[in-house]
Structures are given as C-alpha cells and as structure tokens.
PDB file of C-alpha atoms in Angstrom:
ATOM      1  CA  UNK A   1      70.552  -8.413  26.418  1.00 84.00           C
ATOM      2  CA  UNK A   2      69.961  -6.702  23.086  1.00 85.00           C
ATOM      3  CA  UNK A   3      72.712  -5.057  21.074  1.00 86.00           C
ATOM      4  CA  UNK A   4      72.328  -1.276  21.014  1.00 88.00           C
ATOM      5  CA  UNK A   5      72.157  -1.142  17.215  1.00 87.00           C
ATOM      6  CA  UNK A   6      69.713  -4.058  16.826  1.00 88.00           C
ATOM      7  CA  UNK A   7      66.717  -1.784  16.303  1.00 89.00           C
ATOM      8  CA  UNK A   8      64.285  -4.496  15.102  1.00 87.00           C
ATOM      9  CA  UNK A   9      64.928  -6.622  18.206  1.00 87.00           C
ATOM     10  CA  UNK A  10      64.640  -3.611  20.529  1.00 90.00           C
ATOM     11  CA  UNK A  11      61.308  -2.674  18.943  1.00 89.00           C
ATOM     12  CA  UNK A  12      59.997  -6.239  19.160  1.00 86.00           C
ATOM     13  CA  UNK A  13      60.781  -6.531  22.856  1.00 87.00           C
ATOM     14  CA  UNK A  14      59.299  -3.123  23.624  1.00 90.00           C
ATOM     15  CA  UNK A  15      56.080  -4.217  21.890  1.00 87.00           C
ATOM     16  CA  UNK A  16      55.966  -7.169  24.312  1.00 85.00           C
ATOM     17  CA  UNK A  17      56.292  -4.778  27.269  1.00 88.00           C
ATOM     18  CA  UNK A  18      60.033  -4.959  27.962  1.00 90.00           C
ATOM     19  CA  UNK A  19      61.846  -1.786  28.938  1.00 91.00           C
ATOM     20  CA  UNK A  20      65.530  -0.926  29.150  1.00 92.00           C
ATOM     21  CA  UNK A  21      66.812  -1.444  32.679  1.00 91.00           C
ATOM     22  CA  UNK A  22      70.527  -0.840  32.188  1.00 93.00           C
ATOM     23  CA  UNK A  23      73.136  -0.076  29.579  1.00 95.00           C
ATOM     24  CA  UNK A  24      75.729  -2.850  29.694  1.00 96.00           C
ATOM     25  CA  UNK A  25      79.224  -3.184  28.235  1.00 96.00           C
ATOM     26  CA  UNK A  26      79.997  -6.487  26.520  1.00 95.00           C
ATOM     27  CA  UNK A  27      83.747  -6.315  26.934  1.00 97.00           C
ATOM     28  CA  UNK A  28      86.660  -8.359  25.666  1.00 97.00           C
ATOM     29  CA  UNK A  29      89.844  -7.942  27.691  1.00 98.00           C
ATOM     30  CA  UNK A  30      93.154  -9.451  28.708  1.00 98.00           C
ATOM     31  CA  UNK A  31      94.578  -9.634  32.231  1.00 95.00           C
TER      32      UNK A  31
ATOM     33  CA  UNK B   1     105.114  13.227  50.296  1.00 47.00           C
ATOM     34  CA  UNK B   2     102.726  13.140  53.226  1.00 48.00           C
ATOM     35  CA  UNK B   3      99.824  12.368  50.833  1.00 52.00           C
ATOM     36  CA  UNK B   4     101.697   9.418  49.320  1.00 52.00           C
ATOM     37  CA  UNK B   5     102.452   8.019  52.768  1.00 53.00           C
ATOM     38  CA  UNK B   6      98.819   8.146  53.800  1.00 53.00           C
ATOM     39  CA  UNK B   7      97.756   6.482  50.516  1.00 50.00           C
ATOM     40  CA  UNK B   8     100.274   3.691  51.067  1.00 51.00           C
ATOM     41  CA  UNK B   9      99.127   3.089  54.628  1.00 50.00           C
ATOM     42  CA  UNK B  10      95.473   2.959  53.605  1.00 52.00           C
ATOM     43  CA  UNK B  11      96.176   0.394  50.882  1.00 53.00           C
ATOM     44  CA  UNK B  12      98.340  -1.663  53.197  1.00 50.00           C
ATOM     45  CA  UNK B  13      95.538  -1.764  55.755  1.00 51.00           C
ATOM     46  CA  UNK B  14      93.074  -2.839  53.028  1.00 54.00           C
ATOM     47  CA  UNK B  15      95.316  -5.721  51.992  1.00 57.00           C
ATOM     48  CA  UNK B  16      95.889  -7.087  55.500  1.00 61.00           C
ATOM     49  CA  UNK B  17      92.308  -6.792  56.770  1.00 86.00           C
ATOM     50  CA  UNK B  18      90.422  -8.138  53.738  1.00 93.00           C
ATOM     51  CA  UNK B  19      90.001 -11.870  53.233  1.00 96.00           C
ATOM     52  CA  UNK B  20      89.108 -13.537  49.955  1.00 97.00           C
ATOM     53  CA  UNK B  21      87.690 -17.048  50.169  1.00 97.00           C
ATOM     54  CA  UNK B  22      85.616 -19.348  47.953  1.00 98.00           C
ATOM     55  CA  UNK B  23      81.869 -19.198  48.382  1.00 97.00           C
ATOM     56  CA  UNK B  24      80.944 -21.777  51.023  1.00 96.00           C
ATOM     57  CA  UNK B  25      78.655 -22.552  53.907  1.00 94.00           C
ATOM     58  CA  UNK B  26      80.209 -19.863  56.120  1.00 94.00           C
ATOM     59  CA  UNK B  27      79.831 -16.912  53.773  1.00 96.00           C
ATOM     60  CA  UNK B  28      76.971 -18.046  51.504  1.00 95.00           C
ATOM     61  CA  UNK B  29      74.172 -16.197  53.299  1.00 95.00           C
ATOM     62  CA  UNK B  30      76.105 -12.928  53.591  1.00 96.00           C
ATOM     63  CA  UNK B  31      77.242 -13.065  49.976  1.00 97.00           C
ATOM     64  CA  UNK B  32      73.720 -13.673  48.654  1.00 96.00           C
ATOM     65  CA  UNK B  33      72.329 -10.846  50.784  1.00 96.00           C
ATOM     66  CA  UNK B  34      75.003  -8.558  49.349  1.00 97.00           C
ATOM     67  CA  UNK B  35      74.106  -9.502  45.767  1.00 96.00           C
ATOM     68  CA  UNK B  36      70.347  -9.410  46.322  1.00 94.00           C
ATOM     69  CA  UNK B  37      70.527  -5.757  47.280  1.00 93.00           C
ATOM     70  CA  UNK B  38      70.515  -5.079  43.526  1.00 93.00           C
ATOM     71  CA  UNK B  39      68.928  -8.127  41.856  1.00 90.00           C
ATOM     72  CA  UNK B  40      68.858  -6.887  38.280  1.00 90.00           C
ATOM     73  CA  UNK B  41      72.340  -5.344  38.226  1.00 93.00           C
ATOM     74  CA  UNK B  42      73.689  -8.426  40.007  1.00 95.00           C
ATOM     75  CA  UNK B  43      71.693 -10.961  37.986  1.00 93.00           C
ATOM     76  CA  UNK B  44      74.779 -12.663  36.536  1.00 94.00           C
ATOM     77  CA  UNK B  45      76.728 -12.825  39.841  1.00 96.00           C
ATOM     78  CA  UNK B  46      73.565 -14.121  41.546  1.00 95.00           C
ATOM     79  CA  UNK B  47      73.079 -16.892  38.995  1.00 94.00           C
ATOM     80  CA  UNK B  48      76.718 -17.967  39.356  1.00 96.00           C
ATOM     81  CA  UNK B  49      76.326 -18.098  43.142  1.00 96.00           C
ATOM     82  CA  UNK B  50      73.043 -20.040  43.082  1.00 94.00           C
ATOM     83  CA  UNK B  51      71.653 -22.082  40.166  1.00 91.00           C
ATOM     84  CA  UNK B  52      74.976 -22.317  38.290  1.00 92.00           C
ATOM     85  CA  UNK B  53      77.101 -22.662  41.453  1.00 94.00           C
ATOM     86  CA  UNK B  54      78.331 -26.193  40.648  1.00 94.00           C
ATOM     87  CA  UNK B  55      79.726 -25.005  37.309  1.00 93.00           C
ATOM     88  CA  UNK B  56      81.306 -21.786  38.638  1.00 97.00           C
ATOM     89  CA  UNK B  57      84.229 -20.614  40.721  1.00 98.00           C
ATOM     90  CA  UNK B  58      82.918 -17.950  43.114  1.00 98.00           C
ATOM     91  CA  UNK B  59      85.107 -15.839  45.423  1.00 98.00           C
ATOM     92  CA  UNK B  60      83.922 -13.588  48.252  1.00 98.00           C
ATOM     93  CA  UNK B  61      85.883 -10.656  49.685  1.00 98.00           C
ATOM     94  CA  UNK B  62      85.145  -9.939  53.343  1.00 96.00           C
ATOM     95  CA  UNK B  63      86.433  -7.420  55.826  1.00 94.00           C
ATOM     96  CA  UNK B  64      85.513  -7.453  59.494  1.00 91.00           C
ATOM     97  CA  UNK B  65      82.516  -9.671  58.848  1.00 90.00           C
ATOM     98  CA  UNK B  66      81.152  -7.565  55.994  1.00 94.00           C
ATOM     99  CA  UNK B  67      81.097  -8.568  52.346  1.00 97.00           C
ATOM    100  CA  UNK B  68      83.114  -6.186  50.188  1.00 97.00           C
ATOM    101  CA  UNK B  69      82.555  -7.925  46.875  1.00 98.00           C
ATOM    102  CA  UNK B  70      81.893 -11.126  44.925  1.00 98.00           C
ATOM    103  CA  UNK B  71      83.546 -12.299  41.708  1.00 98.00           C
ATOM    104  CA  UNK B  72      82.984 -15.448  39.670  1.00 98.00           C
ATOM    105  CA  UNK B  73      83.645 -17.279  36.425  1.00 98.00           C
ATOM    106  CA  UNK B  74      81.312 -19.726  34.672  1.00 95.00           C
ATOM    107  CA  UNK B  75      83.205 -22.752  33.376  1.00 94.00           C
ATOM    108  CA  UNK B  76      80.563 -24.042  30.918  1.00 87.00           C
ATOM    109  CA  UNK B  77      80.761 -21.097  28.538  1.00 87.00           C
ATOM    110  CA  UNK B  78      82.968 -21.675  25.487  1.00 85.00           C
ATOM    111  CA  UNK B  79      84.747 -18.368  26.164  1.00 91.00           C
ATOM    112  CA  UNK B  80      86.728 -17.335  29.294  1.00 96.00           C
ATOM    113  CA  UNK B  81      84.531 -15.015  31.324  1.00 97.00           C
ATOM    114  CA  UNK B  82      84.099 -13.296  34.656  1.00 97.00           C
ATOM    115  CA  UNK B  83      81.640 -11.124  36.471  1.00 98.00           C
ATOM    116  CA  UNK B  84      81.843  -9.235  39.732  1.00 98.00           C
ATOM    117  CA  UNK B  85      79.992  -6.965  42.125  1.00 98.00           C
ATOM    118  CA  UNK B  86      82.064  -4.595  44.246  1.00 97.00           C
ATOM    119  CA  UNK B  87      81.849  -1.071  45.566  1.00 89.00           C
ATOM    120  CA  UNK B  88      85.590  -0.358  45.403  1.00 91.00           C
ATOM    121  CA  UNK B  89      87.975  -0.757  42.509  1.00 92.00           C
ATOM    122  CA  UNK B  90      90.710  -2.030  44.835  1.00 93.00           C
ATOM    123  CA  UNK B  91      88.491  -4.906  45.882  1.00 96.00           C
ATOM    124  CA  UNK B  92      87.750  -5.664  42.219  1.00 97.00           C
ATOM    125  CA  UNK B  93      91.479  -5.895  41.489  1.00 96.00           C
ATOM    126  CA  UNK B  94      92.118  -8.285  44.373  1.00 96.00           C
ATOM    127  CA  UNK B  95      89.170 -10.512  43.465  1.00 97.00           C
ATOM    128  CA  UNK B  96      90.019 -10.644  39.752  1.00 97.00           C
ATOM    129  CA  UNK B  97      93.670 -11.482  40.481  1.00 97.00           C
ATOM    130  CA  UNK B  98      92.739 -14.387  42.754  1.00 97.00           C
ATOM    131  CA  UNK B  99      90.089 -15.633  40.343  1.00 97.00           C
ATOM    132  CA  UNK B 100      92.677 -15.673  37.549  1.00 97.00           C
ATOM    133  CA  UNK B 101      95.130 -17.535  39.806  1.00 97.00           C
ATOM    134  CA  UNK B 102      92.529 -20.296  40.158  1.00 96.00           C
ATOM    135  CA  UNK B 103      91.287 -20.363  36.536  1.00 96.00           C
ATOM    136  CA  UNK B 104      94.217 -20.438  34.122  1.00 94.00           C
ATOM    137  CA  UNK B 105      92.231 -19.652  30.969  1.00 95.00           C
ATOM    138  CA  UNK B 106      91.411 -16.173  32.275  1.00 97.00           C
ATOM    139  CA  UNK B 107      95.055 -15.212  31.716  1.00 96.00           C
ATOM    140  CA  UNK B 108      95.798 -17.557  28.811  1.00 96.00           C
ATOM    141  CA  UNK B 109      93.545 -15.882  26.251  1.00 95.00           C
ATOM    142  CA  UNK B 110      91.216 -12.898  25.862  1.00 97.00           C
ATOM    143  CA  UNK B 111      88.266 -13.058  28.235  1.00 97.00           C
ATOM    144  CA  UNK B 112      84.768 -11.562  28.262  1.00 97.00           C
ATOM    145  CA  UNK B 113      82.616  -9.716  30.753  1.00 97.00           C
ATOM    146  CA  UNK B 114      79.171  -8.122  30.574  1.00 95.00           C
ATOM    147  CA  UNK B 115      79.172  -5.199  32.990  1.00 97.00           C
ATOM    148  CA  UNK B 116      77.311  -1.992  33.816  1.00 96.00           C
ATOM    149  CA  UNK B 117      79.250   1.246  33.293  1.00 96.00           C
ATOM    150  CA  UNK B 118      80.621   1.580  36.810  1.00 96.00           C
ATOM    151  CA  UNK B 119      82.048  -1.947  36.816  1.00 97.00           C
ATOM    152  CA  UNK B 120      83.369  -1.536  33.282  1.00 97.00           C
ATOM    153  CA  UNK B 121      85.412   1.398  34.612  1.00 97.00           C
ATOM    154  CA  UNK B 122      86.591  -0.717  37.544  1.00 97.00           C
ATOM    155  CA  UNK B 123      87.672  -3.516  35.187  1.00 97.00           C
ATOM    156  CA  UNK B 124      89.568  -1.005  33.056  1.00 96.00           C
ATOM    157  CA  UNK B 125      91.847  -0.283  36.034  1.00 96.00           C
ATOM    158  CA  UNK B 126      92.933  -3.917  36.244  1.00 96.00           C
ATOM    159  CA  UNK B 127      92.723  -5.220  32.664  1.00 97.00           C
ATOM    160  CA  UNK B 128      93.572  -4.235  29.102  1.00 97.00           C
ATOM    161  CA  UNK B 129      90.314  -3.607  27.281  1.00 98.00           C
ATOM    162  CA  UNK B 130      90.354  -4.955  23.709  1.00 98.00           C
ATOM    163  CA  UNK B 131      86.803  -4.143  22.649  1.00 96.00           C
ATOM    164  CA  UNK B 132      83.478  -3.070  24.105  1.00 96.00           C
ATOM    165  CA  UNK B 133      79.988  -3.156  22.670  1.00 95.00           C
ATOM    166  CA  UNK B 134      76.856  -1.709  24.222  1.00 96.00           C
ATOM    167  CA  UNK B 135      73.931  -3.992  25.008  1.00 93.00           C
ATOM    168  CA  UNK B 136      70.673  -3.162  26.736  1.00 94.00           C
ATOM    169  CA  UNK B 137      69.415  -5.208  29.638  1.00 92.00           C
ATOM    170  CA  UNK B 138      65.696  -5.496  28.836  1.00 90.00           C
ATOM    171  CA  UNK B 139      63.308  -6.226  31.688  1.00 90.00           C
ATOM    172  CA  UNK B 140      59.647  -7.106  32.036  1.00 87.00           C
ATOM    173  CA  UNK B 141      57.482  -8.237  34.930  1.00 83.00           C
ATOM    174  CA  UNK B 142      55.154 -11.182  34.168  1.00 74.00           C
ATOM    175  CA  UNK B 143      51.961  -9.174  34.630  1.00 75.00           C
ATOM    176  CA  UNK B 144      53.058  -6.463  32.189  1.00 77.00           C
ATOM    177  CA  UNK B 145      54.141  -8.819  29.398  1.00 74.00           C
ATOM    178  CA  UNK B 146      51.701  -8.091  26.572  1.00 74.00           C
ATOM    179  CA  UNK B 147      49.886 -10.771  24.574  1.00 68.00           C
ATOM    180  CA  UNK B 148      51.345 -11.827  21.276  1.00 66.00           C
ATOM    181  CA  UNK B 149      49.026 -12.663  18.410  1.00 71.00           C
ATOM    182  CA  UNK B 150      50.053 -14.933  15.609  1.00 78.00           C
ATOM    183  CA  UNK B 151      52.667 -17.656  15.791  1.00 85.00           C
ATOM    184  CA  UNK B 152      52.253 -20.646  18.070  1.00 89.00           C
ATOM    185  CA  UNK B 153      55.139 -21.727  20.277  1.00 92.00           C
ATOM    186  CA  UNK B 154      55.323 -24.998  22.153  1.00 93.00           C
ATOM    187  CA  UNK B 155      57.571 -26.160  24.958  1.00 94.00           C
ATOM    188  CA  UNK B 156      60.745 -27.872  23.777  1.00 95.00           C
ATOM    189  CA  UNK B 157      61.969 -31.187  25.172  1.00 95.00           C
ATOM    190  CA  UNK B 158      65.058 -33.367  25.095  1.00 95.00           C
ATOM    191  CA  UNK B 159      64.113 -34.869  21.733  1.00 96.00           C
ATOM    192  CA  UNK B 160      64.238 -31.353  20.245  1.00 96.00           C
ATOM    193  CA  UNK B 161      67.893 -30.821  21.219  1.00 95.00           C
ATOM    194  CA  UNK B 162      69.374 -31.790  17.817  1.00 96.00           C
ATOM    195  CA  UNK B 163      67.157 -29.182  16.147  1.00 97.00           C
ATOM    196  CA  UNK B 164      68.025 -26.629  18.860  1.00 96.00           C
ATOM    197  CA  UNK B 165      71.737 -27.253  18.220  1.00 95.00           C
ATOM    198  CA  UNK B 166      71.217 -26.791  14.484  1.00 96.00           C
ATOM    199  CA  UNK B 167      69.207 -23.584  14.963  1.00 96.00           C
ATOM    200  CA  UNK B 168      71.826 -22.175  17.348  1.00 94.00           C
ATOM    201  CA  UNK B 169      74.474 -22.715  14.668  1.00 94.00           C
ATOM    202  CA  UNK B 170      72.319 -21.290  11.855  1.00 95.00           C
ATOM    203  CA  UNK B 171      71.478 -18.190  13.904  1.00 93.00           C
ATOM    204  CA  UNK B 172      75.061 -17.698  15.142  1.00 89.00           C
ATOM    205  CA  UNK B 173      74.392 -17.914  18.887  1.00 88.00           C
ATOM    206  CA  UNK B 174      77.710 -17.289  20.640  1.00 78.00           C
ATOM    207  CA  UNK B 175      77.059 -18.791  24.071  1.00 79.00           C
ATOM    208  CA  UNK B 176      74.665 -21.624  23.233  1.00 86.00           C
ATOM    209  CA  UNK B 177      75.113 -24.705  25.378  1.00 81.00           C
ATOM    210  CA  UNK B 178      73.084 -27.885  25.083  1.00 81.00           C
ATOM    211  CA  UNK B 179      72.603 -27.934  28.879  1.00 83.00           C
ATOM    212  CA  UNK B 180      70.083 -25.101  28.447  1.00 85.00           C
ATOM    213  CA  UNK B 181      67.080 -27.384  28.952  1.00 89.00           C
ATOM    214  CA  UNK B 182      68.397 -28.309  32.399  1.00 87.00           C
ATOM    215  CA  UNK B 183      68.295 -24.668  33.519  1.00 86.00           C
ATOM    216  CA  UNK B 184      64.666 -23.919  32.741  1.00 87.00           C
ATOM    217  CA  UNK B 185      61.931 -24.152  30.121  1.00 90.00           C
ATOM    218  CA  UNK B 186      62.520 -23.498  26.433  1.00 93.00           C
ATOM    219  CA  UNK B 187      59.925 -22.764  23.761  1.00 94.00           C
ATOM    220  CA  UNK B 188      60.043 -23.088  20.005  1.00 95.00           C
ATOM    221  CA  UNK B 189      58.125 -22.410  16.804  1.00 96.00           C
ATOM    222  CA  UNK B 190      58.020 -24.875  13.925  1.00 96.00           C
ATOM    223  CA  UNK B 191      57.435 -24.504  10.201  1.00 94.00           C
ATOM    224  CA  UNK B 192      56.299 -27.918   9.014  1.00 92.00           C
ATOM    225  CA  UNK B 193      58.527 -30.025  11.249  1.00 93.00           C
ATOM    226  CA  UNK B 194      61.568 -27.688  11.275  1.00 96.00           C
ATOM    227  CA  UNK B 195      62.405 -25.675  14.398  1.00 96.00           C
ATOM    228  CA  UNK B 196      62.671 -22.100  13.100  1.00 96.00           C
ATOM    229  CA  UNK B 197      62.777 -20.065  16.340  1.00 95.00           C
ATOM    230  CA  UNK B 198      63.376 -20.616  20.040  1.00 95.00           C
ATOM    231  CA  UNK B 199      63.793 -18.903  23.396  1.00 93.00           C
ATOM    232  CA  UNK B 200      65.309 -20.700  26.372  1.00 91.00           C
ATOM    233  CA  UNK B 201      66.533 -19.995  29.879  1.00 87.00           C
ATOM    234  CA  UNK B 202      70.040 -18.743  30.631  1.00 84.00           C
ATOM    235  CA  UNK B 203      69.359 -19.047  34.353  1.00 85.00           C
ATOM    236  CA  UNK B 204      66.500 -18.812  36.811  1.00 85.00           C
ATOM    237  CA  UNK B 205      66.997 -17.520  40.335  1.00 84.00           C
ATOM    238  CA  UNK B 206      64.191 -16.580  42.746  1.00 82.00           C
ATOM    239  CA  UNK B 207      64.863 -12.933  41.880  1.00 81.00           C
ATOM    240  CA  UNK B 208      65.401 -12.916  38.130  1.00 84.00           C
ATOM    241  CA  UNK B 209      64.917 -15.197  35.173  1.00 86.00           C
ATOM    242  CA  UNK B 210      67.156 -14.506  32.232  1.00 86.00           C
ATOM    243  CA  UNK B 211      65.566 -15.483  28.937  1.00 88.00           C
ATOM    244  CA  UNK B 212      68.260 -16.273  26.438  1.00 87.00           C
ATOM    245  CA  UNK B 213      69.300 -18.287  23.416  1.00 90.00           C
ATOM    246  CA  UNK B 214      66.668 -16.322  21.498  1.00 90.00           C
ATOM    247  CA  UNK B 215      67.172 -17.243  17.871  1.00 91.00           C
ATOM    248  CA  UNK B 216      65.307 -17.261  14.586  1.00 94.00           C
ATOM    249  CA  UNK B 217      66.501 -19.076  11.489  1.00 95.00           C
ATOM    250  CA  UNK B 218      67.657 -16.473   8.916  1.00 94.00           C
ATOM    251  CA  UNK B 219      64.959 -17.648   6.461  1.00 94.00           C
ATOM    252  CA  UNK B 220      62.121 -17.021   8.940  1.00 92.00           C
ATOM    253  CA  UNK B 221      62.907 -13.622  10.481  1.00 90.00           C
ATOM    254  CA  UNK B 222      60.480 -10.675  10.909  1.00 86.00           C
ATOM    255  CA  UNK B 223      57.455 -12.942  11.221  1.00 86.00           C
ATOM    256  CA  UNK B 224      56.953 -12.815  14.987  1.00 86.00           C
ATOM    257  CA  UNK B 225      58.418 -16.241  15.783  1.00 89.00           C
ATOM    258  CA  UNK B 226      60.906 -15.061  18.438  1.00 88.00           C
ATOM    259  CA  UNK B 227      58.249 -12.876  20.049  1.00 87.00           C
ATOM    260  CA  UNK B 228      55.928 -15.878  20.342  1.00 89.00           C
ATOM    261  CA  UNK B 229      58.682 -17.946  21.995  1.00 90.00           C
ATOM    262  CA  UNK B 230      59.596 -15.148  24.409  1.00 86.00           C
ATOM    263  CA  UNK B 231      55.952 -14.557  25.260  1.00 82.00           C
ATOM    264  CA  UNK B 232      55.543 -18.212  26.280  1.00 82.00           C
ATOM    265  CA  UNK B 233      58.571 -17.889  28.582  1.00 75.00           C
ATOM    266  CA  UNK B 234      56.534 -15.731  30.966  1.00 65.00           C
ATOM    267  CA  UNK B 235      54.702 -18.733  32.442  1.00 56.00           C
ATOM    268  CA  UNK B 236      56.515 -18.834  35.769  1.00 54.00           C
ATOM    269  CA  UNK B 237      55.462 -18.260  39.375  1.00 44.00           C
ATOM    270  CA  UNK B 238      54.015 -14.776  39.671  1.00 43.00           C
ATOM    271  CA  UNK B 239      56.622 -13.547  42.157  1.00 44.00           C
ATOM    272  CA  UNK B 240      59.460 -14.136  39.701  1.00 47.00           C
ATOM    273  CA  UNK B 241      60.772 -11.346  37.559  1.00 52.00           C
ATOM    274  CA  UNK B 242      62.292 -11.471  34.124  1.00 52.00           C
ATOM    275  CA  UNK B 243      65.408 -10.145  32.551  1.00 51.00           C
ATOM    276  CA  UNK B 244      65.860 -10.712  28.859  1.00 50.00           C
ATOM    277  CA  UNK B 245      69.179 -11.710  27.377  1.00 44.00           C
TER     278      UNK B 245
END
C-alpha cells in the first residue's frame, strides 16, 4: 500500500509497472 | 408501523439462522472459496486464513450452508487490528462483535483496519471512526514488472536481522516484525556494509504476494534502492501474483 500523498513512491512503483488496483482506507477506530 | 414490524422480523430471522464459528476443518474449504472469489480485495483476509492462520483468530459466518462473511485479527501486529469480507453490514456487525469478545485488545484501545470503501462504510455502522487515511493498493504481475537499472540488491538472511531491525526503526516502519523472514524472501541494498534499503514479504498466498516492509534509510533516499529491492521480489513462481504494500 502507498499513501495517497506519497507522490515519489507512487511514481517509483508505476515506473516498475505497478498500477493502482484499489483505493483503501487505513482506519483507526474504537468499538 | 407495519414497516418496522417487517424489519424486526427480518433481523430476528438473520440472528437465529446465522452461525458464527472459528475457522476449522469443517468450514475451511467453503471460507477459502468465498475469499478467493476476489483475491486482491480479500488479500488480507486470505493471508489471515492461510499462511498466517496460526497467529490469527478467524471467524466464519454461515447460513444454511453458505458463507456469509469472514472476519479475523492478526495477533503478531503491535497494534490491535481486524479485517473482514462480508456482503451485508449486519453480518459485519455480528462478526466484529464476536471477534472483539474473543480478543480483548480490540475493545481495550483504538484498533486499525485497512479496508476498501464499501467495507469502510460497513465498519462505520458498528464502530466509532477516529481517523482515516487513503492508501493505494498497487499491483503488478510478474511478467509485467519492468527491469530496474542501477542498484544491486541481494537476498537477506537471518544474520541480517539486526540491520533490518535498525533500518525499520530509522525508516519509521509501523508494522515491522522480525518474523518477516519466515514469511517469504527479503532483499536489501548495502552501502559499504550498511543495509540502507530493503523489501520483504508481508505474506504469500497462492493467489497474492504482498511485498512490504519497504524502507530506505533517510540518508539514502531517491537513489533507486527501494526499487531495486522490490524488483528482486518478483522472483517467484510464474503463476503467483503480486500486491505491493
């Protein structure tokens, strides 16, 4: 997973051939 | 009034006909088939039900012989956590409640989940959301992973663990665990004899490999080290797929 705002990491992985499969929510919660 | 009565009856029928039991020999095959219907979206639930099974609590909701959902928590992570795959919010609520009954830390302190939008909305109905941050699940198939020129990465071994621990701390990895080498290969780049970047395996199922613990020492960033480590992680059987984390 790559944080949405981590543009350098997103670019690096796209250069390797990765593509975005799904938008995920890293969520902190209480029950 | 009539509408409320029908709603009550429907929910009552759901509660008496659905069974929630731990993952075991009797429901293992059905539960895995349910999760494998969407291997990328269910990558985390699949890993908890397979490779990481011994370190997880996994519950399966069934109704009339059909799986309605699967929820699990991974005990090795330093933070309380859960994941689930369901098609109905009511089933999510029942599974989460029973999981929390069995794992006290899920109610004792704030917990974490990494969920697609639909499941995030389902969690919101049964939990108080404190914070959410968007991450992208990045995917590549082995035969479309492009070559990387430049840095050399080598496979890491047990004797490299002290340096891996130190790099994880320097890079601020939040879910690093020294058992990583037991879950799959890890690769690293060195400057002189110092480990300056690494990529390891969060989990490896027959459907998806999650590459994780990707870290570069702050003094060595933007030089292609992490890319070299990730590139080496592709060397798996050709029928395996990759999800990056």
